[in-house]
């Protein structure tokens, strides 16, 4: 039975250490997206449908 307590405590320590590593990675910007903004500018030129201009009847 004491082995179970030992394994539980080890697993808790390992999970806490992985959580701390994950939080450090997120704060350091490791998961920031650097690729998409540079590619997004290539696809910004969408075709816009031109509406016919209404001519003034007063002229």
Coordinates of N, CA and C in Angstrom, one line a residue:
X1 N 0.8 -1.2 0.0 CA 0.0 0.0 0.0 C 0.9 1.3 0.0
X2 N 2.0 1.2 0.6 CA 2.9 2.3 0.7 C 3.5 2.7 -0.7
X3 N 3.5 1.7 -1.6 CA 4.0 1.9 -3.0 C 3.0 2.9 -3.7
X4 N 1.8 2.7 -3.5 CA 0.7 3.5 -4.1 C 0.9 5.0 -3.7
X5 N 1.1 5.2 -2.4 CA 1.4 6.6 -2.0 C 2.6 7.2 -2.6
X6 N 3.6 6.4 -2.7 CA 4.9 6.8 -3.3 C 4.6 7.2 -4.8
X7 N 3.9 6.3 -5.5 CA 3.7 6.6 -7.0 C 2.8 7.8 -7.1
X8 N 1.8 8.0 -6.3 CA 0.9 9.1 -6.4 C 1.7 10.4 -6.1
X9 N 2.6 10.4 -5.1 CA 3.4 11.6 -4.9 C 4.3 11.9 -6.0
X10 N 4.9 10.9 -6.6 CA 5.8 11.1 -7.7 C 5.1 11.7 -8.9
X11 N 3.9 11.1 -9.2 CA 3.1 11.6 -10.3 C 2.6 13.0 -10.1
X12 N 2.3 13.4 -8.9 CA 1.9 14.8 -8.6 C 3.1 15.7 -8.8
X13 N 4.3 15.3 -8.4 CA 5.5 16.1 -8.6 C 5.8 16.3 -10.1
X14 N 5.7 15.2 -10.8 CA 6.0 15.3 -12.2 C 4.9 16.1 -13.0
X15 N 3.7 16.0 -12.6 CA 2.6 16.8 -13.2 C 2.8 18.3 -12.9
X16 N 3.2 18.6 -11.7 CA 3.4 20.0 -11.3 C 4.6 20.6 -12.1
X17 N 5.7 19.8 -12.3 CA 6.8 20.2 -13.0 C 6.5 20.5 -14.5
X18 N 5.7 19.6 -15.1 CA 5.3 19.8 -16.5 C 4.4 21.1 -16.6
X19 N 3.5 21.3 -15.6 CA 2.7 22.5 -15.7 C 3.5 23.7 -15.6
X20 N 4.5 23.7 -14.7 CA 5.4 24.9 -14.6 C 6.2 25.1 -15.9
X21 N 6.7 24.1 -16.5 CA 7.4 24.2 -17.8 C 6.4 24.7 -18.9
X22 N 5.2 24.3 -18.9 CA 4.2 24.8 -19.8 C 3.9 26.3 -19.6
X23 N 3.8 26.7 -18.4 CA 3.5 28.1 -18.1 C 4.7 29.0 -18.5
X24 N 5.9 28.5 -18.2 CA 7.1 29.2 -18.7 C 7.2 29.4 -20.2
X25 N 6.8 28.3 -20.9 CA 6.9 28.3 -22.3 C 5.9 29.3 -22.9
X26 N 4.7 29.3 -22.3 CA 3.7 30.2 -22.8 C 4.1 31.7 -22.5
X27 N 4.6 32.0 -21.4 CA 5.0 33.3 -21.0 C 6.2 33.8 -21.9
X28 N 7.0 32.9 -22.3 CA 8.2 33.3 -23.1 C 7.9 33.5 -24.5
X29 N 6.6 33.2 -24.9 CA 6.2 33.4 -26.3 C 6.5 32.3 -27.2
X30 N 6.7 31.1 -26.7 CA 7.0 30.0 -27.6 C 5.9 29.6 -28.5
X31 N 4.7 29.8 -28.0 CA 3.5 29.4 -28.8 C 2.9 30.6 -29.6
X32 N 3.6 31.7 -29.7 CA 3.1 32.8 -30.5 C 3.2 32.4 -31.9
X33 N 2.2 32.9 -32.7 CA 2.1 32.6 -34.1 C 2.9 33.7 -34.9
X34 N 4.1 33.3 -35.4 CA 4.9 34.2 -36.2 C 4.7 34.0 -37.7
X35 N 4.1 32.9 -38.1 CA 4.0 32.6 -39.5 C 2.7 33.2 -40.1
X36 N 1.6 33.1 -39.5 CA 0.3 33.5 -40.1 C 0.2 34.9 -40.4
X37 N 0.7 35.9 -39.6 CA 0.6 37.3 -40.1 C 1.4 37.6 -41.3
X38 N 2.5 36.9 -41.5 CA 3.3 37.2 -42.7 C 2.6 36.6 -44.0
X39 N 1.8 35.5 -43.8 CA 1.1 34.9 -45.0 C -0.2 35.6 -45.2
X40 N -0.8 36.1 -44.1 CA -2.1 36.8 -44.2 C -2.1 38.0 -45.2
X41 N -1.0 38.7 -45.2 CA -1.0 39.9 -46.1 C -1.0 39.5 -47.6
X42 N -0.7 38.2 -47.9 CA -0.7 37.8 -49.3 C -2.2 37.5 -49.7
X43 N -3.1 37.3 -48.8 CA -4.4 37.0 -49.1 C -5.4 38.1 -48.8
X44 N -4.9 39.3 -48.5 CA -5.8 40.4 -48.2 C -6.5 41.0 -49.4
X45 N -5.9 40.8 -50.6 CA -6.5 41.4 -51.8 C -7.6 40.5 -52.3
X46 N -8.8 40.6 -51.6 CA -9.9 39.9 -52.1 C -10.6 40.8 -53.2
X47 N -11.2 40.1 -54.1 CA -12.0 40.8 -55.1 C -13.3 41.4 -54.5
X48 N -13.5 42.7 -54.8 CA -14.7 43.3 -54.3 C -15.6 43.6 -55.5
X49 N -16.9 43.3 -55.3 CA -17.8 43.6 -56.4 C -18.1 45.1 -56.4
X50 N -18.0 45.6 -57.6 CA -18.3 47.1 -57.7 C -19.7 47.3 -58.0
X51 N -20.3 48.1 -57.2 CA -21.7 48.4 -57.4 C -21.8 49.6 -58.4
X52 N -22.7 49.5 -59.3 CA -22.8 50.6 -60.3 C -23.2 51.9 -59.6
X53 N -22.5 52.9 -60.1 CA -22.7 54.3 -59.5 C -24.0 54.8 -60.0
X54 N -24.7 55.5 -59.1 CA -25.9 56.1 -59.5 C -25.6 57.5 -60.1
X55 N -26.1 57.8 -61.2 CA -25.8 59.1 -61.8 C -26.8 60.1 -61.3
X56 N -26.4 61.3 -61.1 CA -27.3 62.4 -60.6 C -28.2 62.8 -61.7
X57 N -29.4 62.9 -61.5 CA -30.4 63.3 -62.5 C -30.5 64.8 -62.6
X58 N -29.9 65.5 -61.6 CA -30.0 67.0 -61.6 C -29.1 67.6 -62.6
X59 N -28.1 67.0 -63.1 CA -27.2 67.6 -64.1 C -27.8 67.7 -65.4

